């Protein structure tokens, strides 16, 4: 029997996904984000470095999010969230609630590099927040 493993570059046309736990993977930025303020900003610099090992060596410009979900315990409206990468800004819509967590979805495309997640409702307590990212490697 022949084992036929294809290089990742041949799989690059597929759709990949990753889950980012903002509280643990961006701990310093999270500490700033959870402080009450009129508007909260979570800086996700070098987010591309949090992707799986098979993305290493791939040009950052070719790592493109097709969909981004935010799952959080914060009881906020979808319009209170936005995600930016340079001048590109994504707006969120409501998704289904799951076990006390709210889910929001934004369609891409958005290059996965330095992102900024903004929560306009700074009064809502936030204890957990995850980003679910579906992306392609171009």
Short mmCIF file of C-alpha atoms in Angstrom, two decimals:
data_model
loop_
_atom_site.label_atom_id
_atom_site.label_comp_id
_atom_site.label_asym_id
_atom_site.label_seq_id
_atom_site.Cartn_x
_atom_site.Cartn_y
_atom_site.Cartn_z
CA UNK A 1 0.00 0.00 0.00
CA UNK A 2 1.35 3.41 -0.97
CA UNK A 3 1.03 6.32 1.41
CA UNK A 4 0.20 9.40 -0.61
CA UNK A 5 0.61 12.52 1.51
CA UNK A 6 0.09 15.78 -0.32
CA UNK A 7 2.03 18.90 0.61
CA UNK A 8 0.08 21.66 2.35
CA UNK A 9 0.59 23.87 -0.71
CA UNK A 10 -1.63 21.47 -2.65
CA UNK A 11 -4.29 21.72 0.04
CA UNK A 12 -4.14 25.52 0.08
CA UNK A 13 -7.33 25.91 -1.91
CA UNK A 14 -9.31 24.37 0.96
CA UNK A 15 -11.11 26.05 3.81
CA UNK A 16 -9.39 25.86 7.21
CA UNK A 17 -10.55 26.90 10.67
CA UNK A 18 -9.07 27.92 14.00
CA UNK A 19 -10.41 28.84 17.45
CA UNK A 20 -8.65 31.62 19.36
CA UNK A 21 -9.29 32.01 23.09
CA UNK A 22 -8.71 35.75 23.48
CA UNK A 23 -8.34 35.61 27.27
CA UNK A 24 -5.52 33.06 27.26
CA UNK A 25 -3.78 33.72 23.94
CA UNK A 26 -3.73 37.51 24.31
CA UNK A 27 -3.55 37.77 28.11
CA UNK A 28 -1.94 41.23 28.36
CA UNK A 29 -4.32 42.73 25.82
CA UNK A 30 -7.23 40.98 27.56
CA UNK A 31 -6.35 42.63 30.89
CA UNK A 32 -6.72 46.03 29.22
CA UNK A 33 -9.88 45.00 27.33
CA UNK A 34 -11.88 43.92 30.39
CA UNK A 35 -11.47 47.25 32.19
CA UNK A 36 -14.72 49.22 32.03
CA UNK A 37 -14.56 52.01 29.47
CA UNK A 38 -16.95 53.76 27.11
CA UNK A 39 -15.47 51.67 24.32
CA UNK A 40 -13.25 48.61 24.73
CA UNK A 41 -10.57 47.65 22.24
CA UNK A 42 -8.90 44.24 22.07
CA UNK A 43 -5.67 44.41 20.08
CA UNK A 44 -4.85 41.11 18.36
CA UNK A 45 -1.43 41.83 16.90
CA UNK A 46 0.26 39.12 14.82
CA UNK A 47 -2.85 36.96 14.91
CA UNK A 48 -1.42 35.02 11.97
CA UNK A 49 1.25 33.65 14.34
CA UNK A 50 -1.53 31.92 16.33
CA UNK A 51 -2.52 29.84 13.31
CA UNK A 52 -1.49 26.17 12.93
CA UNK A 53 2.07 25.25 11.98
CA UNK A 54 1.19 24.50 8.35
CA UNK A 55 0.58 28.22 7.77
CA UNK A 56 4.15 29.14 8.71
CA UNK A 57 6.16 30.32 5.75
CA UNK A 58 2.96 31.24 3.91
CA UNK A 59 2.63 34.92 2.97
CA UNK A 60 0.44 36.76 5.48
CA UNK A 61 -1.43 38.43 2.62
CA UNK A 62 -2.57 34.96 1.53
CA UNK A 63 -4.12 34.04 4.90
CA UNK A 64 -7.64 35.38 4.42
CA UNK A 65 -10.57 34.97 6.80
CA UNK A 66 -13.81 34.13 5.01
CA UNK A 67 -15.98 34.19 8.14
CA UNK A 68 -15.33 35.28 11.71
CA UNK A 69 -17.49 34.37 14.69
CA UNK A 70 -17.25 35.91 18.14
CA UNK A 71 -18.58 33.77 20.98
CA UNK A 72 -18.79 35.53 24.34
CA UNK A 73 -20.61 35.69 27.64
CA UNK A 74 -21.03 39.47 27.21
CA UNK A 75 -24.69 40.34 26.81
CA UNK A 76 -24.31 42.89 24.02
CA UNK A 77 -25.94 43.60 20.67
CA UNK A 78 -24.26 42.63 17.41
CA UNK A 79 -24.00 46.30 16.44
CA UNK A 80 -21.72 46.92 19.44
CA UNK A 81 -18.97 44.74 17.91
CA UNK A 82 -16.66 45.49 15.02
CA UNK A 83 -13.46 43.92 13.76
CA UNK A 84 -10.80 45.87 11.88
CA UNK A 85 -7.59 45.10 10.02
CA UNK A 86 -6.04 48.37 8.86
CA UNK A 87 -8.84 50.20 6.99
CA UNK A 88 -11.00 47.10 6.51
CA UNK A 89 -13.83 46.89 9.05
CA UNK A 90 -16.26 44.00 9.47
CA UNK A 91 -19.66 44.35 11.13
CA UNK A 92 -21.32 41.51 13.01
CA UNK A 93 -24.82 40.06 12.93
CA UNK A 94 -26.52 38.02 15.64
CA UNK A 95 -26.09 34.28 15.68
CA UNK A 96 -27.74 31.67 17.88
CA UNK A 97 -27.24 31.77 21.65
CA UNK A 98 -25.59 28.65 23.05
CA UNK A 99 -25.71 27.84 26.77
CA UNK A 100 -25.68 31.43 28.00
CA UNK A 101 -23.11 32.49 25.40
CA UNK A 102 -23.91 34.88 22.57
CA UNK A 103 -22.62 34.28 19.06
CA UNK A 104 -22.00 36.90 16.39
CA UNK A 105 -20.90 36.39 12.78
CA UNK A 106 -19.13 38.63 10.27
CA UNK A 107 -18.44 37.68 6.66
CA UNK A 108 -14.94 38.34 5.28
CA UNK A 109 -12.70 38.68 3.51
CA UNK A 110 -10.14 39.96 6.01
CA UNK A 111 -6.40 39.28 5.96
CA UNK A 112 -5.35 37.52 9.17
CA UNK A 113 -2.66 39.73 10.66
CA UNK A 114 -3.07 42.63 13.09
CA UNK A 115 -6.73 42.80 14.07
CA UNK A 116 -8.60 45.09 16.45
CA UNK A 117 -11.88 43.97 18.01
CA UNK A 118 -13.96 46.87 19.32
CA UNK A 119 -16.84 46.60 21.78
CA UNK A 120 -18.79 49.86 21.78
CA UNK A 121 -20.79 48.89 24.90
CA UNK A 122 -18.08 49.19 27.54
CA UNK A 123 -20.47 48.70 30.45
CA UNK A 124 -21.22 45.03 29.72
CA UNK A 125 -19.10 42.59 31.74
CA UNK A 126 -16.95 40.25 29.63
CA UNK A 127 -15.37 37.15 31.15
CA UNK A 128 -14.78 34.98 28.08
CA UNK A 129 -14.43 35.59 24.36
CA UNK A 130 -13.45 33.27 21.54
CA UNK A 131 -12.86 33.97 17.87
CA UNK A 132 -13.73 31.22 15.41
CA UNK A 133 -12.08 31.92 12.08
CA UNK A 134 -12.65 30.11 8.79
CA UNK A 135 -9.90 30.98 6.36
CA UNK A 136 -8.25 30.11 3.07
CA UNK A 137 -4.58 30.02 2.16
CA UNK A 138 -4.15 31.79 -1.18
#
